[in-house]
Short mmCIF file of C-alpha atoms in Angstrom, two decimals:
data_model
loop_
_atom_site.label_atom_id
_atom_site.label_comp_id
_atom_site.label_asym_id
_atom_site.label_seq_id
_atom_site.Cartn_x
_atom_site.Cartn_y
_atom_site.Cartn_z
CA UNK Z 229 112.53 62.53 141.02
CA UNK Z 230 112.15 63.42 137.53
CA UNK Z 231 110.37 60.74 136.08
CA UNK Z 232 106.98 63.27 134.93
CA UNK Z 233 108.69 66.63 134.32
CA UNK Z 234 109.19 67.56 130.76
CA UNK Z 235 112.06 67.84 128.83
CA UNK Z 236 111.42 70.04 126.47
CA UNK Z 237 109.41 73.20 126.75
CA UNK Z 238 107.38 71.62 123.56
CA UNK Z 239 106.73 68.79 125.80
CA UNK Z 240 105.13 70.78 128.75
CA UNK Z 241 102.97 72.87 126.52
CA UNK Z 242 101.59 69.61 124.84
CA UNK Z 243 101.33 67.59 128.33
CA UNK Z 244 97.16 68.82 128.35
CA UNK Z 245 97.05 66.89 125.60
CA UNK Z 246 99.53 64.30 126.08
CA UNK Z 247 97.51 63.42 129.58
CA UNK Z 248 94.51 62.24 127.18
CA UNK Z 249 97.06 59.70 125.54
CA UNK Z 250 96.47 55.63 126.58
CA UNK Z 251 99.70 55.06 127.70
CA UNK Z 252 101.81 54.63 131.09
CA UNK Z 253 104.46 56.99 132.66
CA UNK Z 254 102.69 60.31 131.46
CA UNK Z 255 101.42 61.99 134.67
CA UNK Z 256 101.50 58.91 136.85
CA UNK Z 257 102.63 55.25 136.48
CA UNK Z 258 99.59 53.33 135.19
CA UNK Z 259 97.65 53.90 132.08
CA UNK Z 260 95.73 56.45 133.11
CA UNK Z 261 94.06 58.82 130.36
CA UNK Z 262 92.91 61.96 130.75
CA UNK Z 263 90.61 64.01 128.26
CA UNK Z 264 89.47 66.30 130.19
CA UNK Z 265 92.18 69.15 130.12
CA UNK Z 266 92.32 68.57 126.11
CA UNK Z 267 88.50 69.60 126.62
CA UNK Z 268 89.10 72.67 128.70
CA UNK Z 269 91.72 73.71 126.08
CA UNK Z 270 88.90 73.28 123.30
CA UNK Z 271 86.33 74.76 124.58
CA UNK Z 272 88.37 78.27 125.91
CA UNK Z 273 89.72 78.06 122.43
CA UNK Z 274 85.74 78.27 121.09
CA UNK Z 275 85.19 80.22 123.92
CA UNK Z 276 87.70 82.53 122.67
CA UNK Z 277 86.91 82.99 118.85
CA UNK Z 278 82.99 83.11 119.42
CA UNK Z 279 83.59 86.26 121.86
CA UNK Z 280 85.89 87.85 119.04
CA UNK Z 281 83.33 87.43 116.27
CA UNK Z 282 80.56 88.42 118.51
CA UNK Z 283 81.94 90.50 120.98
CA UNK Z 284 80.29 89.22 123.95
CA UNK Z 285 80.62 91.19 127.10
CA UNK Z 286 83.31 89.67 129.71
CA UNK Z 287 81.75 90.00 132.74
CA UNK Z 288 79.64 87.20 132.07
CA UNK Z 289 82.66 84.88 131.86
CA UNK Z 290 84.28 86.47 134.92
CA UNK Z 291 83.78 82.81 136.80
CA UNK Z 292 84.96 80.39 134.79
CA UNK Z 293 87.75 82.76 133.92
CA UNK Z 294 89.04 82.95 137.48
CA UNK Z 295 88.99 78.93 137.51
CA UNK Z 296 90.55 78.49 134.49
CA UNK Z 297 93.15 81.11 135.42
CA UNK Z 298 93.58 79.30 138.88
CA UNK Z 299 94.11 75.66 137.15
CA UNK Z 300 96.17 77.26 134.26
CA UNK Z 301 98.88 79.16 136.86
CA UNK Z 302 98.96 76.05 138.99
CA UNK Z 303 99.88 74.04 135.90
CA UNK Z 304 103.15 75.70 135.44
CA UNK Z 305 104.98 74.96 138.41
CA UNK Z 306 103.71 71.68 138.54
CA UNK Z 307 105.06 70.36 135.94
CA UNK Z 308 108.48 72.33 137.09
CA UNK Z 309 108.65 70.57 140.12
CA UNK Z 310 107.05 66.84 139.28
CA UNK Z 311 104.70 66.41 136.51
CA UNK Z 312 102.82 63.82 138.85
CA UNK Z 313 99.32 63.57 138.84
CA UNK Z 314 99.53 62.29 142.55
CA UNK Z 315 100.57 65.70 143.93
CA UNK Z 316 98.07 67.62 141.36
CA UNK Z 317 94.45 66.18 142.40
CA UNK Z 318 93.22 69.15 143.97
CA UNK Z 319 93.39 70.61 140.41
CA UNK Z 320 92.61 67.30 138.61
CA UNK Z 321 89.25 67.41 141.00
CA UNK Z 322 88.30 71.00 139.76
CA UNK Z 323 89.35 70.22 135.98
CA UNK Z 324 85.88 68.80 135.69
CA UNK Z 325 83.69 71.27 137.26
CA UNK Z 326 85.51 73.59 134.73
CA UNK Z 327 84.86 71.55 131.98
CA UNK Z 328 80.95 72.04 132.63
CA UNK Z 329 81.52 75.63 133.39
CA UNK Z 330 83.05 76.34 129.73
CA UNK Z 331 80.25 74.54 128.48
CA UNK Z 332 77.08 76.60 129.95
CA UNK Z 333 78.90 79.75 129.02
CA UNK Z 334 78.62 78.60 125.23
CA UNK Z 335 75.76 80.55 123.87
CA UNK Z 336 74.20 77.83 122.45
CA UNK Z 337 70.53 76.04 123.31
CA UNK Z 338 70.06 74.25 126.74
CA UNK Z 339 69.83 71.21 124.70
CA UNK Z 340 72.79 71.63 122.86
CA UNK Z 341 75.10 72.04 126.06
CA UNK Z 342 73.46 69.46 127.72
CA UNK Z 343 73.95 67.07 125.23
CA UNK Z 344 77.77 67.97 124.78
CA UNK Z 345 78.44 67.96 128.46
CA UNK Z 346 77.15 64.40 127.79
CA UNK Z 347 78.84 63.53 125.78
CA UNK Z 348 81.99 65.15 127.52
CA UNK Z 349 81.11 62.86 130.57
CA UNK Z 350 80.85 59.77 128.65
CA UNK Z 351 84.09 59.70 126.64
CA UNK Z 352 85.95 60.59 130.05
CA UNK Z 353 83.73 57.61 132.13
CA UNK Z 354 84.85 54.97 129.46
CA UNK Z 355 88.46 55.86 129.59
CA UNK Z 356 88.25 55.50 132.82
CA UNK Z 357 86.58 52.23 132.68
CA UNK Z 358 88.64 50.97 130.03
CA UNK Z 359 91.78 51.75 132.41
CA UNK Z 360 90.64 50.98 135.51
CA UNK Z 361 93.90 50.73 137.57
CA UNK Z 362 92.24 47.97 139.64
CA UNK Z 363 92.51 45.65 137.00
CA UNK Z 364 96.25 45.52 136.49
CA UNK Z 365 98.26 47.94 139.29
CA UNK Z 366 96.84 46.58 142.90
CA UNK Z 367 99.05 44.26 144.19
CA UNK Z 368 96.57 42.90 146.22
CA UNK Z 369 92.96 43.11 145.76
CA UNK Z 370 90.82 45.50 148.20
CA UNK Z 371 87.46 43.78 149.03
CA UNK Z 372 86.59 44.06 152.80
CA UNK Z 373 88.37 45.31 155.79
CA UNK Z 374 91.21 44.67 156.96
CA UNK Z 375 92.47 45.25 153.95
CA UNK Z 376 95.75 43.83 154.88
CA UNK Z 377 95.46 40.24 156.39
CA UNK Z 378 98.84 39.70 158.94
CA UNK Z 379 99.01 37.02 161.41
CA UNK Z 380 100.26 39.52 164.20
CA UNK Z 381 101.79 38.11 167.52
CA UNK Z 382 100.23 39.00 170.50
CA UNK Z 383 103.01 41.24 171.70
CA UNK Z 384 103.62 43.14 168.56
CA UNK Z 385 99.53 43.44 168.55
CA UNK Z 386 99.45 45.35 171.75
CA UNK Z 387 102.77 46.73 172.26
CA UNK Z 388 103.63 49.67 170.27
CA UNK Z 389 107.12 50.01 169.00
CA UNK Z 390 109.25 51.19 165.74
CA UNK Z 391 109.29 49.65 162.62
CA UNK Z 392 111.89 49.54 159.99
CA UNK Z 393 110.91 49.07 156.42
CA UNK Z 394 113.40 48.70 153.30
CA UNK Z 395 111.52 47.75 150.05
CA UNK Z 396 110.30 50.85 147.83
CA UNK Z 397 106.78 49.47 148.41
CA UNK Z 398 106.36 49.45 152.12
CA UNK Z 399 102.95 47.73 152.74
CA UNK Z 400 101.65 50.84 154.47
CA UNK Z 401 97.98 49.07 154.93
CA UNK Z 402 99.28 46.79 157.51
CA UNK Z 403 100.34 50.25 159.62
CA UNK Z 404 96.29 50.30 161.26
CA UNK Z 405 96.37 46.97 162.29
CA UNK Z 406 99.96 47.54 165.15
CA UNK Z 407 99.21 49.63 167.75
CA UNK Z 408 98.50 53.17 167.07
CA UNK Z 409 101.72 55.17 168.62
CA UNK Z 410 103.81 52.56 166.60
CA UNK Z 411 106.20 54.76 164.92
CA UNK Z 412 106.92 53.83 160.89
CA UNK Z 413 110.81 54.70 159.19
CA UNK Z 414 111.52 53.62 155.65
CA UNK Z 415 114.88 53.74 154.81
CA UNK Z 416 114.95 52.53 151.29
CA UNK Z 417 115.60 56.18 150.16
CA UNK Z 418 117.11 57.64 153.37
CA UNK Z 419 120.30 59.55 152.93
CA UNK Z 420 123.24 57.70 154.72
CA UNK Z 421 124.93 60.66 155.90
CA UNK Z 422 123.45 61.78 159.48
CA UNK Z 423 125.43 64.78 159.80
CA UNK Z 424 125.27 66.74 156.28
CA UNK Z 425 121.38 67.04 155.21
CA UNK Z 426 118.50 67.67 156.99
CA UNK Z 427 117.22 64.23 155.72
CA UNK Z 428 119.46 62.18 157.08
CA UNK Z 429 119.72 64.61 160.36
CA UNK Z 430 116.11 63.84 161.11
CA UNK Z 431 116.56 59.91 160.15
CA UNK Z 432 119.10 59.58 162.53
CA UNK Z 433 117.06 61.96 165.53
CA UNK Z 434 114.27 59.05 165.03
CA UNK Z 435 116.47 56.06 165.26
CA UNK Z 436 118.54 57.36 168.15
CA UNK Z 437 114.91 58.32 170.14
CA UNK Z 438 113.58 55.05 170.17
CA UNK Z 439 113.93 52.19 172.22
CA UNK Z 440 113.54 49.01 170.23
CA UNK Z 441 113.76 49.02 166.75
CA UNK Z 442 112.17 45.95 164.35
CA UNK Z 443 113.27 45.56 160.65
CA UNK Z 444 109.74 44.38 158.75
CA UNK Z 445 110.58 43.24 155.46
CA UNK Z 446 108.51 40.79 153.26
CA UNK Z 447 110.15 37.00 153.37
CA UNK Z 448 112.05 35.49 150.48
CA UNK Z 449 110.90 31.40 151.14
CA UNK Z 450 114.29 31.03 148.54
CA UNK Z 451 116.25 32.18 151.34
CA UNK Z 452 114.40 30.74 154.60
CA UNK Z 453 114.52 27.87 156.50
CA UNK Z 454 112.57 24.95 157.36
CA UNK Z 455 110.92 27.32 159.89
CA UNK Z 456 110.45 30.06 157.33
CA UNK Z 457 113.29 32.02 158.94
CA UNK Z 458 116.15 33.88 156.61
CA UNK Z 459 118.75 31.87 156.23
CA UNK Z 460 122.47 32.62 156.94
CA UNK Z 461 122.66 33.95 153.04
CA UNK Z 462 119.79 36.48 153.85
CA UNK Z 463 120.75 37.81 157.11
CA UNK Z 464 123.94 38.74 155.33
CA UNK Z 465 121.98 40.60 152.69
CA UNK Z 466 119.73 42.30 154.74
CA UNK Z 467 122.84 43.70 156.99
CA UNK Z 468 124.34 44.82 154.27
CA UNK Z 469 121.65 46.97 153.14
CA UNK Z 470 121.00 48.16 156.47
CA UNK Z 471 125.51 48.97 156.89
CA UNK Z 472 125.10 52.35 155.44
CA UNK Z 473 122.78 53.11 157.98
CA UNK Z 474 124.57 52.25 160.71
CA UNK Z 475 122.23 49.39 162.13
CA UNK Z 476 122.44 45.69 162.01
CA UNK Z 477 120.20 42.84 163.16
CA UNK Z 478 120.54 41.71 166.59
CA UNK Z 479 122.59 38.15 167.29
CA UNK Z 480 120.54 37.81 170.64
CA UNK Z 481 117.25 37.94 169.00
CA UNK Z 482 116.46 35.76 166.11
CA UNK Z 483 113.87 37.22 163.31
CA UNK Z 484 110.03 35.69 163.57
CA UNK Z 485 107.99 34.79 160.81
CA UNK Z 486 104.98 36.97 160.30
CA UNK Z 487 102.41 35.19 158.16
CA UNK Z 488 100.21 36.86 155.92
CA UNK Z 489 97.62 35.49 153.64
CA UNK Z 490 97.38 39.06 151.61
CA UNK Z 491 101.00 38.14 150.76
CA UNK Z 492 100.38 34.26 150.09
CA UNK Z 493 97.12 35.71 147.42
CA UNK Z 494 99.00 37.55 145.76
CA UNK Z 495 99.24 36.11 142.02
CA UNK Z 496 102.79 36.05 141.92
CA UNK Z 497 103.13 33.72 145.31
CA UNK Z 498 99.77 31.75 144.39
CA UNK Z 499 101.59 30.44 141.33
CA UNK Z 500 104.84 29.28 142.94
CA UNK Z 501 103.23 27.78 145.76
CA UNK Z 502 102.39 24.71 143.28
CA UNK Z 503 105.89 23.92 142.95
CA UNK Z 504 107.28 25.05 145.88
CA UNK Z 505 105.63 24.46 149.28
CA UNK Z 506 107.95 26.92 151.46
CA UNK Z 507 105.67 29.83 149.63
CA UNK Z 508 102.48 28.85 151.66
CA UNK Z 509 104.38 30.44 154.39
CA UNK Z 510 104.75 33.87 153.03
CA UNK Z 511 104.61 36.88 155.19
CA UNK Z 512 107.17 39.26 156.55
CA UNK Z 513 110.18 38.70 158.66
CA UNK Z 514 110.44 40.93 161.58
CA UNK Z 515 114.00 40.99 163.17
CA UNK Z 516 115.18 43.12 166.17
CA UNK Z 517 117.99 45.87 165.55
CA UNK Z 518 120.77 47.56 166.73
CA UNK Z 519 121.57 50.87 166.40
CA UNK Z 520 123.92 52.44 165.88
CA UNK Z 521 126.60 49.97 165.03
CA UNK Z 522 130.57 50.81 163.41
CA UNK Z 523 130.40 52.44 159.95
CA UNK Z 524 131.32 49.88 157.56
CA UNK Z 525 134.28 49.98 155.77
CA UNK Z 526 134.64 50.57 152.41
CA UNK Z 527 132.94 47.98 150.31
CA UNK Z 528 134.76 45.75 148.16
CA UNK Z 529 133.09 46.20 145.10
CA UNK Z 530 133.59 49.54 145.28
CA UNK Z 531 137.43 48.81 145.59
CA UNK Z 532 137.63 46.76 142.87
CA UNK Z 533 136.11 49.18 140.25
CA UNK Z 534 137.37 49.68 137.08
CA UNK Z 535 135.29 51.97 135.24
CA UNK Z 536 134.50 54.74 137.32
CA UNK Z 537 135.96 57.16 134.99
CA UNK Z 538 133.24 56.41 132.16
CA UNK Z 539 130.72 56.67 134.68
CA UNK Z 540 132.18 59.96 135.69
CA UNK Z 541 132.20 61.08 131.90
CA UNK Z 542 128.75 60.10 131.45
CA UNK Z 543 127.54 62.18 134.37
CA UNK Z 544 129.35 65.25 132.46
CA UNK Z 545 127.47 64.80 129.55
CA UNK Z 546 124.31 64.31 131.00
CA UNK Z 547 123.63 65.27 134.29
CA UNK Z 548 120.19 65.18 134.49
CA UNK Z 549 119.95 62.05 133.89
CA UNK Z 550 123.48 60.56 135.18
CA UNK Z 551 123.62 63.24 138.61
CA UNK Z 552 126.81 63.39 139.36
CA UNK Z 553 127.78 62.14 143.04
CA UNK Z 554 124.07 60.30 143.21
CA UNK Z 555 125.30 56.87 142.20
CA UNK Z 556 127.72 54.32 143.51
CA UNK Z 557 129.66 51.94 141.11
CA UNK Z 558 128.38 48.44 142.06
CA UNK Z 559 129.95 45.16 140.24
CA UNK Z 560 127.80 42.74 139.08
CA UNK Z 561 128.41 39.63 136.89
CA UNK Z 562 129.96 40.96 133.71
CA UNK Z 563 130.47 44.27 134.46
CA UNK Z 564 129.43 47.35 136.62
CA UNK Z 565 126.81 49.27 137.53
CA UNK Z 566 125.54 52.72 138.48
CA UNK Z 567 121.95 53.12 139.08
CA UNK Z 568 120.34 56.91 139.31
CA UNK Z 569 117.43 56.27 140.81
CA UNK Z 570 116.46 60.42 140.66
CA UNK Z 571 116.16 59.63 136.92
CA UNK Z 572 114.85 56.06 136.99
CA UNK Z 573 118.22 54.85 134.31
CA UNK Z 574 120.78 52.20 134.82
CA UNK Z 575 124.44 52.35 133.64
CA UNK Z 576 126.21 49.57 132.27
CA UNK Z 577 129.90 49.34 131.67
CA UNK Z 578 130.46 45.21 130.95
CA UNK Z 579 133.88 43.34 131.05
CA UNK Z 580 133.64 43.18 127.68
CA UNK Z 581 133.76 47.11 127.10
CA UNK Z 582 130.44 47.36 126.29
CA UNK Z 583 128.72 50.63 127.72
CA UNK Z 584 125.00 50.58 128.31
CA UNK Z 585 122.27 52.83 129.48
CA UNK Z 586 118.46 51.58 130.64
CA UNK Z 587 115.27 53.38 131.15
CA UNK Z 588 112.79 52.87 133.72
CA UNK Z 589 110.43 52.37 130.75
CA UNK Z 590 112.32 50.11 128.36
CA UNK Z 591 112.62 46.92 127.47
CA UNK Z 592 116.28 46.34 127.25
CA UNK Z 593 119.51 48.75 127.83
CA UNK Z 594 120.85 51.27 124.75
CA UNK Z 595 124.20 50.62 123.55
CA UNK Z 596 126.20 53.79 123.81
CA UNK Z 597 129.57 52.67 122.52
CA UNK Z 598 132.83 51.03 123.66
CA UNK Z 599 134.72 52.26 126.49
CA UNK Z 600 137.44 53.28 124.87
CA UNK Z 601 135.03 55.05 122.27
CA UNK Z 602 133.31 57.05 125.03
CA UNK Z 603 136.61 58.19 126.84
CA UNK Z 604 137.54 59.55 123.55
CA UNK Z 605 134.27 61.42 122.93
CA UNK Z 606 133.48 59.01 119.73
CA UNK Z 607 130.18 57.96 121.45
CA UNK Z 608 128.06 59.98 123.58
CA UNK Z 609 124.60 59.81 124.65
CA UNK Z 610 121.71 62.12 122.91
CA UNK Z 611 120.67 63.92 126.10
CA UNK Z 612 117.48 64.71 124.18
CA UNK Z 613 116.38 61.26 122.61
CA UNK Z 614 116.80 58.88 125.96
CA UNK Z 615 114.86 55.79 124.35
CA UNK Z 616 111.16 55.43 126.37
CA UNK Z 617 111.55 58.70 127.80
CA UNK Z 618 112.23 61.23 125.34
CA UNK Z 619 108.78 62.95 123.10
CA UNK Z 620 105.51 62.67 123.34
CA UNK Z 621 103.79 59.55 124.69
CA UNK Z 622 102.83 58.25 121.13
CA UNK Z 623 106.24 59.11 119.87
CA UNK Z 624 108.55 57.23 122.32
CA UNK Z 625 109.73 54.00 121.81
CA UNK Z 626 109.96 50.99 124.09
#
């Protein structure tokens, strides 16, 4: 995914100071700033000129210099291979022991450093206060254990077995609470094909080794029965997510409703339970599988396509955003659509002739032209200017 690698090579030499900016989808998904490595870039840059005009010796900076080196070289490919603060802590950890390093090696008074390390600390503690995560990113607050309340039946509390998860967020806090050699397989992002990448190889070597396989998936009380079950309209949905995979759920065992008060507090499902009663049963549906069943055949939709040759010349103007062969033309009302999830956009090509493109990070889709306009090569998209993406953090537009 390239959702926090740089563009542009002016955008990777700027990101130490574009990680100090107050805004989302920089290094990480929440609001998250970080002043610290605009510090360390300040202070080697003082660092720097006050050993020119004074010509200090350098074997008294022969410490922080290795540090800085180390943090400065792992920078690089970093931001080549993710730009996400997630797989960068080790280094986000040392930034600020490095930041009081550079200080003490300023030859200024005790008092002096000690007061700018101060002050140093304080303007990174309140924007970190100011953007606590807590505040507006947990799903579900974290007060005391367990942190995940589930209404687990007594077989599924002592028995272990494999679980089957589809959403993107997969409610991983629940895992402690089954039995420990319970054995977890996410599949929202699993290749299809079993034979072709190692991926997929591996997905199927874990399906085919276990016994009994259980799809857990968070209920939808729209689509449930009296008894909180998924109704005839969801099972149909589910199995045709799970199709590509080759699994199904089971006709001779019927799904169970898995209550869960973590999912009935959540603020979302606390407001619609005062209009709609069927939410006080939210929780997860757990349904038995098969595996593997027939490979589908070839959907419908897919069929029935009528633009996939201005998808196809969208991916050849852009493909890193529009990767060719990663997207599959789905119909929806009014149109098409090919989503790219490597990229985080959305391609629209309506009934109308209208051709669209969202970001992740914007409010509504960019019109790129007509169809007839982008077949001809009158409209195109501006590789370098994707709207919410594109820039700096204070320079992109929502």
């Amino acid at each position: 995914m390239i959702r926090f690698e740089p563009d542009t090579w002016r955008d990777a030499l700027l990101r130490p100071i574009a990680m100090a900016a107050p805004d989302g989808g920089v290094y990480i998904e929440v609001i998250a700033p970080d002043f610290r490595f605009a510090f360390v870039l300040l202070l080697v840059g003082l660092l720097a000129l006050l050993w020119v005009l004074r010509r200090r010796s350098m074997s008294s900076i022969k410490p922080a210099t290795v540090l800085f080196a180390g943090v400065a070289i792992a920078f690089a490919p970093w931001l080549m291979t993710s730009g996400n603060g997630r797989y960068f802590v080790a280094f986000i950890l040392v930034v600020g022991p490095l930041c009081l390093g550079l200080v003490y090696l300023l030859p200024m008074t005790r008092g002096f450093r000690l007061t700018l390390a101060a002050c140093l600390f304080a303007v990174q503690s309140f924007a970190v206060y100011e953007s606590d995560p807590l505040k507006s990113w947990g799903m579900i607050p974290w007060r005391e254990a367990p942190y995940f309340q589930i209404e687990l039946p007594q077989d599924m509390a002592t028995v272990p077995g494999t679980y089957i998860t589809l959403s993107s967020i997969t409610y991983s806090l629940m895992a402690p609470l089954f039995p420990e050699p319970s054995s977890w397989l996410n599949i929202a992002s699993a290749p299809t094909d079993r034979d072709r990448t190692l991926e997929g190889r591996r997905t199927h070597a874990i399906l085919s080794a276990r016994g009994h396989l259980t799809l857990l998936v968070p209920s939808i009380p729209e689509y449930s029965t009296s008894e909180g079950l998924p109704d005839v309209n969801a099972i149909r949905s589910l199995n045709l997510l799970l199709a590509d995979h080759r699994l199904a759920i089971s006709d001779a065992a019927p799904c169970r409703l898995i209550r869960s008060g973590s999912i009935v507090s959540m603020p979302l499902v606390e407001a619609r339970k005062k209009n709609d009663k069927r939410f006080d049963n939210a929780g997860f549906w757990a349904c038995s599988l098969r595996y593997p069943v027939a490979v589908p055949a070839a959907r419908p939709e897919i069929e029935k396509s009528r633009f996939d040759a201005v998808f196809d010349k969208l991916e050849s103007i852009c493909p890193r955003f529009f990767r060719p062969g990663e997207a599959r033309t789905k119909v929806i009302n009014g149109g098409e659509l090919r989503q790219y999830s490597e990229s985080d956009m959305k391609v629209y090509v309506l009934d109308d002739g209208a051709v669209l493109y969202k970001y992740l990070r914007t409010f509504s889709p960019q019109l790129i032209g007509t169809v007839d306009d982008v077949m001809s090569g009158k409209a195109t998209v501006a590789c370098d200017k994707i709207r919410g993406r594109s820039g700096l953090p204070w320079e992109r537009e929502i």
